[in-house]
Amino acid sequence: MLGKIEHIGIAVKDLTASNELYKKLLGTAAYKQEEVTSENVITSFFKAGENKIELLAATDPDSSIAKFIDKRGEGIHHIAFAVEDIKIELARLEKEGFTILNKEPKRGADNKWIAFLHPKGTNGVLVELCQEIKE
Ligand code: ZN
């Protein structure tokens, strides 16, 4: 079973400008900025009460974020759910017929194992599962 919404990911063109914008909106600055080189993205994280907002900007035109913005413009990119055991959940969801984009979870931003489900199977919503890395 999926847990709480861990964060909402928003694709942006200009991370510096969007950091300022979301600081004004949420009333608090980003608490973390992190580049994920394997994904060609740079991210920043904000707290909004119990929830988090992740801004994602491309660092390369081949990044999936750049492609998303070309196609659909800036906006909500994914919804991330916290899970206790990402491998168990991926196996369950695969059995349920969802298309798993990352059968092997990968290291994402914010100290998480992450994996995505194909949005074609989830009413157009890119769903991320994330599990805190405990080492
Ligand atoms: Zn995310």
Coordinates of N, CA and C and ligand atoms in Angstrom, one line a residue:
M1 N 0.8 -1.2 0.0 CA 0.0 0.0 0.0 C 0.9 1.3 0.0
L2 N 0.4 2.3 -0.7 CA 1.2 3.5 -0.8 C 0.9 4.3 0.5
G3 N 1.9 5.1 0.9 CA 1.7 6.0 2.1 C 1.3 7.4 1.7
K4 N 1.7 8.3 2.5 CA 1.3 9.7 2.3 C 1.9 10.2 1.0
I5 N 1.4 11.3 0.5 CA 2.0 12.0 -0.6 C 3.3 12.7 0.0
E6 N 4.4 12.2 -0.5 CA 5.7 12.7 0.1 C 6.0 14.0 -0.5
H7 N 5.8 14.2 -1.8 CA 6.0 15.5 -2.4 C 5.3 15.6 -3.7
I8 N 5.1 16.8 -4.2 CA 4.6 17.1 -5.6 C 5.8 17.7 -6.4
G9 N 6.0 17.1 -7.5 CA 7.1 17.6 -8.4 C 6.6 18.6 -9.4
I10 N 7.2 19.7 -9.6 CA 6.8 20.7 -10.5 C 8.0 21.0 -11.5
A11 N 7.7 20.9 -12.8 CA 8.7 21.2 -13.8 C 8.8 22.7 -14.0
V12 N 10.0 23.2 -14.0 CA 10.2 24.7 -14.2 C 11.3 24.9 -15.2
K13 N 11.3 26.1 -15.8 CA 12.3 26.4 -16.8 C 13.6 27.0 -16.1
D14 N 13.3 27.8 -15.2 CA 14.4 28.6 -14.6 C 14.3 28.4 -13.1
L15 N 15.2 27.6 -12.5 CA 15.2 27.2 -11.1 C 15.4 28.4 -10.2
T16 N 16.3 29.3 -10.6 CA 16.6 30.5 -9.7 C 15.3 31.3 -9.6
A17 N 14.7 31.6 -10.7 CA 13.5 32.5 -10.7 C 12.4 31.7 -10.0
S18 N 12.3 30.4 -10.1 CA 11.2 29.7 -9.5 C 11.4 29.5 -8.0
N19 N 12.7 29.4 -7.6 CA 13.0 29.4 -6.2 C 12.5 30.7 -5.5
E20 N 12.7 31.8 -6.2 CA 12.2 33.1 -5.6 C 10.7 33.1 -5.6
L21 N 10.1 32.6 -6.6 CA 8.6 32.6 -6.7 C 8.0 31.8 -5.6
Y22 N 8.5 30.6 -5.4 CA 8.0 29.7 -4.5 C 8.3 30.1 -3.0
K23 N 9.4 30.8 -2.9 CA 9.7 31.4 -1.6 C 8.6 32.4 -1.2
K24 N 8.2 33.2 -2.2 CA 7.2 34.2 -1.9 C 5.8 33.5 -1.7
L25 N 5.6 32.5 -2.5 CA 4.3 31.8 -2.4 C 4.2 31.1 -1.0
L26 N 5.2 30.3 -0.6 CA 5.1 29.4 0.5 C 5.5 30.2 1.8
G27 N 6.2 31.3 1.6 CA 6.6 32.0 2.8 C 7.9 31.5 3.5
T28 N 8.6 30.6 2.8 CA 9.8 30.0 3.3 C 10.7 29.6 2.1
A29 N 12.0 29.7 2.4 CA 12.9 29.5 1.3 C 13.1 27.9 1.1
A30 N 13.7 27.5 0.0 CA 14.0 26.1 -0.3 C 15.0 25.7 0.8
Y31 N 14.8 24.5 1.3 CA 15.7 24.0 2.4 C 16.9 23.2 1.8
K32 N 16.7 22.9 0.5 CA 17.8 22.0 -0.1 C 17.7 22.2 -1.6
Q33 N 18.9 22.3 -2.2 CA 19.0 22.2 -3.6 C 20.0 21.1 -4.0
E34 N 19.6 20.3 -5.0 CA 20.4 19.1 -5.2 C 20.4 18.8 -6.7
E35 N 21.5 18.5 -7.3 CA 21.6 18.1 -8.7 C 21.5 16.5 -8.7
V36 N 20.7 16.0 -9.6 CA 20.7 14.5 -9.9 C 21.3 14.3 -11.2
T37 N 22.6 14.1 -11.3 CA 23.3 14.0 -12.6 C 22.8 12.9 -13.5
S38 N 22.4 11.8 -12.9 CA 21.9 10.7 -13.7 C 20.6 11.1 -14.4
E39 N 19.9 12.0 -13.9 CA 18.6 12.4 -14.6 C 18.8 13.8 -15.3
N40 N 19.9 14.4 -15.3 CA 20.1 15.7 -15.8 C 19.1 16.7 -15.3
V41 N 18.9 16.7 -14.0 CA 18.0 17.7 -13.4 C 18.7 18.3 -12.2
I42 N 18.2 19.5 -11.9 CA 18.6 20.1 -10.6 C 17.3 20.4 -9.9
T43 N 17.2 20.1 -8.6 CA 16.0 20.1 -7.9 C 16.1 21.1 -6.7
S44 N 15.0 21.6 -6.3 CA 15.0 22.3 -5.0 C 13.8 21.9 -4.2
F45 N 13.9 21.8 -2.9 CA 12.8 21.3 -2.0 C 12.3 22.4 -1.1
F46 N 11.0 22.5 -1.0 CA 10.4 23.4 0.0 C 9.5 22.6 0.9
K47 N 9.3 23.1 2.1 CA 8.3 22.5 3.0 C 7.1 23.4 3.0
A48 N 5.9 22.7 2.9 CA 4.6 23.4 3.1 C 3.9 22.6 4.1
G49 N 3.9 23.0 5.3 CA 3.3 22.1 6.4 C 3.9 20.8 6.4
E50 N 3.0 19.8 6.3 CA 3.5 18.4 6.3 C 4.1 17.9 5.0
N51 N 3.9 18.7 4.0 CA 4.2 18.3 2.6 C 5.4 19.0 2.1
K52 N 5.9 18.5 0.9 CA 7.0 19.1 0.3 C 6.7 19.3 -1.2
I53 N 7.3 20.4 -1.7 CA 7.2 20.7 -3.1 C 8.6 20.5 -3.6
E54 N 8.7 19.8 -4.8 CA 10.0 19.7 -5.4 C 10.0 20.4 -6.7
L55 N 10.9 21.4 -6.9 CA 11.0 22.0 -8.2 C 12.1 21.3 -9.0
L56 N 11.8 21.0 -10.3 CA 12.8 20.3 -11.1 C 13.1 21.2 -12.4
A57 N 14.3 21.4 -12.7 CA 14.7 22.1 -13.9 C 15.7 21.2 -14.6
A58 N 15.7 21.3 -15.9 CA 16.6 20.5 -16.7 C 18.0 21.1 -16.7
T59 N 19.0 20.2 -16.7 CA 20.4 20.8 -16.9 C 20.9 20.4 -18.3
D60 N 20.1 19.8 -19.1 CA 20.5 19.3 -20.4 C 19.2 19.2 -21.3
P61 N 19.3 19.5 -22.6 CA 18.1 19.4 -23.4 C 17.5 18.0 -23.5
D62 N 18.4 17.0 -23.2 CA 17.9 15.6 -23.3 C 17.2 15.1 -22.0
S63 N 17.2 16.0 -21.0 CA 16.6 15.6 -19.8 C 15.1 15.4 -20.0
S64 N 14.5 14.5 -19.2 CA 13.1 14.2 -19.3 C 12.3 15.5 -18.9
I65 N 12.8 16.3 -18.1 CA 12.2 17.5 -17.7 C 12.1 18.5 -18.9
A66 N 13.2 18.6 -19.6 CA 13.2 19.5 -20.8 C 12.1 19.0 -21.8
K67 N 12.1 17.7 -22.0 CA 11.1 17.1 -22.9 C 9.7 17.4 -22.5
F68 N 9.4 17.2 -21.2 CA 8.1 17.4 -20.6 C 7.7 18.9 -20.8
I69 N 8.6 19.8 -20.6 CA 8.3 21.3 -20.7 C 8.0 21.6 -22.2
D70 N 8.8 21.0 -23.1 CA 8.6 21.3 -24.5 C 7.2 20.8 -24.9
K71 N 6.8 19.7 -24.4 CA 5.5 19.1 -24.8 C 4.3 19.8 -24.1
R72 N 4.4 20.0 -22.8 CA 3.3 20.4 -22.0 C 3.4 21.7 -21.3
G73 N 4.6 22.3 -21.3 CA 4.8 23.5 -20.6 C 5.2 23.3 -19.2
E74 N 5.4 24.3 -18.4 CA 5.8 24.2 -17.0 C 4.5 23.7 -16.3
G75 N 4.7 23.1 -15.1 CA 3.6 22.7 -14.3 C 3.8 21.4 -13.5
I76 N 2.7 20.9 -13.0 CA 2.9 19.6 -12.2 C 3.4 18.5 -13.0
H77 N 4.5 17.9 -12.6 CA 5.2 16.9 -13.3 C 4.9 15.5 -12.7
H78 N 4.9 15.3 -11.4 CA 4.6 14.1 -10.8 C 4.1 14.2 -9.4
I79 N 3.5 13.1 -8.9 CA 3.1 13.0 -7.5 C 3.9 11.9 -6.9
A80 N 4.5 12.1 -5.8 CA 5.3 11.1 -5.2 C 4.7 10.6 -3.9
F81 N 4.6 9.2 -3.8 CA 4.0 8.6 -2.6 C 5.2 7.9 -1.8
A82 N 5.1 8.1 -0.5 CA 6.1 7.4 0.3 C 5.7 5.9 0.5
V83 N 6.7 5.1 0.4 CA 6.4 3.6 0.7 C 7.5 3.1 1.6
E84 N 7.1 2.1 2.3 CA 7.9 1.4 3.3 C 9.0 0.6 2.6
D85 N 8.5 -0.2 1.6 CA 9.4 -1.1 0.9 C 9.1 -1.0 -0.6
I86 N 10.0 -0.3 -1.3 CA 9.7 0.1 -2.7 C 9.7 -1.2 -3.6
K87 N 10.5 -2.2 -3.3 CA 10.5 -3.4 -4.1 C 9.2 -4.2 -4.0
I88 N 8.7 -4.3 -2.8 CA 7.4 -5.0 -2.5 C 6.3 -4.2 -3.3
E89 N 6.3 -2.9 -3.2 CA 5.2 -2.1 -3.8 C 5.3 -2.3 -5.4
L90 N 6.5 -2.2 -5.9 CA 6.7 -2.4 -7.4 C 6.2 -3.7 -7.8
A91 N 6.5 -4.7 -7.1 CA 6.0 -6.1 -7.4 C 4.5 -6.1 -7.4
R92 N 3.9 -5.5 -6.3 CA 2.4 -5.5 -6.2 C 1.8 -4.8 -7.4
L93 N 2.4 -3.6 -7.7 CA 1.8 -2.8 -8.8 C 2.0 -3.4 -10.2
E94 N 3.1 -4.1 -10.3 CA 3.3 -4.8 -11.6 C 2.2 -5.9 -11.8
K95 N 1.9 -6.6 -10.7 CA 0.9 -7.6 -10.7 C -0.5 -7.0 -11.0
E96 N -0.7 -5.8 -10.6 CA -1.9 -5.1 -10.8 C -2.0 -4.6 -12.2
G97 N -1.0 -4.7 -13.0 CA -1.0 -4.3 -14.4 C -0.5 -2.9 -14.7
F98 N 0.1 -2.3 -13.7 CA 0.7 -1.0 -14.0 C 2.1 -1.2 -14.7
T99 N 2.4 -0.2 -15.5 CA 3.7 -0.3 -16.2 C 4.8 0.5 -15.4
I100 N 5.8 -0.3 -14.9 CA 6.8 0.2 -14.1 C 7.9 0.7 -15.0
L101 N 8.3 2.0 -14.8 CA 9.4 2.6 -15.7 C 10.7 2.2 -15.1
N102 N 10.9 2.0 -13.8 CA 12.2 1.6 -13.2 C 12.0 0.4 -12.4
K103 N 12.2 -0.8 -13.0 CA 12.1 -2.1 -12.3 C 13.1 -2.1 -11.2
E104 N 14.2 -1.5 -11.4 CA 15.3 -1.5 -10.4 C 15.2 0.0 -9.9
P105 N 14.8 0.2 -8.6 CA 14.7 1.5 -8.1 C 16.1 2.3 -8.2
K106 N 16.0 3.6 -8.4 CA 17.3 4.3 -8.5 C 17.4 5.3 -7.4
R107 N 18.6 5.9 -7.3 CA 18.8 6.9 -6.3 C 18.3 8.2 -6.8
G108 N 17.4 8.8 -6.1 CA 16.8 10.1 -6.5 C 17.3 11.2 -5.6
A109 N 16.7 12.4 -5.7 CA 17.1 13.5 -4.8 C 16.6 13.2 -3.4
D110 N 17.1 14.0 -2.5 CA 16.5 14.0 -1.1 C 16.7 12.6 -0.4
N111 N 17.8 11.9 -0.7 CA 18.1 10.6 0.0 C 17.0 9.6 -0.1
K112 N 16.5 9.4 -1.4 CA 15.4 8.4 -1.6 C 15.8 7.4 -2.7
W113 N 15.3 6.2 -2.5 CA 15.1 5.2 -3.6 C 13.9 5.6 -4.3
I114 N 13.9 5.7 -5.6 CA 12.7 6.1 -6.4 C 12.4 5.2 -7.6
A115 N 11.2 5.2 -8.0 CA 10.8 4.5 -9.2 C 9.5 5.1 -9.7
F116 N 9.3 5.1 -11.0 CA 8.1 5.8 -11.6 C 7.2 4.8 -12.3
L117 N 5.9 5.1 -12.3 CA 4.9 4.3 -13.1 C 4.6 5.1 -14.3
H118 N 4.4 4.4 -15.4 CA 4.1 5.1 -16.7 C 2.7 5.8 -16.6
P119 N 2.7 7.1 -16.9 CA 1.4 7.9 -16.8 C 0.3 7.4 -17.6
K120 N 0.6 6.6 -18.7 CA -0.5 6.0 -19.5 C -1.4 5.1 -18.7
G121 N -0.9 4.5 -17.7 CA -1.7 3.6 -16.9 C -2.3 4.2 -15.6
T122 N -2.1 5.5 -15.5 CA -2.6 6.2 -14.2 C -3.3 7.5 -14.6
N123 N -4.1 7.5 -15.6 CA -4.9 8.6 -16.0 C -4.0 9.9 -16.3
G124 N -2.8 9.6 -16.9 CA -2.0 10.8 -17.3 C -1.1 11.3 -16.2
V125 N -1.2 10.7 -15.0 CA -0.4 11.2 -13.9 C 0.9 10.4 -13.7
L126 N 2.0 11.1 -13.8 CA 3.3 10.4 -13.5 C 3.4 10.2 -12.0
V127 N 3.4 8.9 -11.6 CA 3.5 8.5 -10.2 C 4.9 8.1 -9.8
E128 N 5.4 8.7 -8.7 CA 6.7 8.3 -8.2 C 6.5 7.6 -6.9
L129 N 7.2 6.5 -6.7 CA 7.3 5.8 -5.3 C 8.6 6.2 -4.8
C130 N 8.6 6.5 -3.5 CA 9.9 6.8 -2.9 C 10.1 6.2 -1.5
Q131 N 11.2 5.7 -1.3 CA 11.6 5.1 0.0 C 12.8 5.8 0.6
E132 N 12.7 6.2 1.8 CA 13.9 6.8 2.5 C 15.1 5.8 2.4
I133 N 16.2 6.3 2.1 CA 17.4 5.5 2.1 C 18.0 5.5 3.6
K134 N 18.0 4.3 4.1 CA 18.6 4.2 5.5 C 19.9 3.4 5.4
E135 N 21.0 4.1 5.7 CA 22.3 3.5 5.6 C 23.0 3.7 6.9
Ligands
ZN1 ZN 10.0 13.6 -7.1

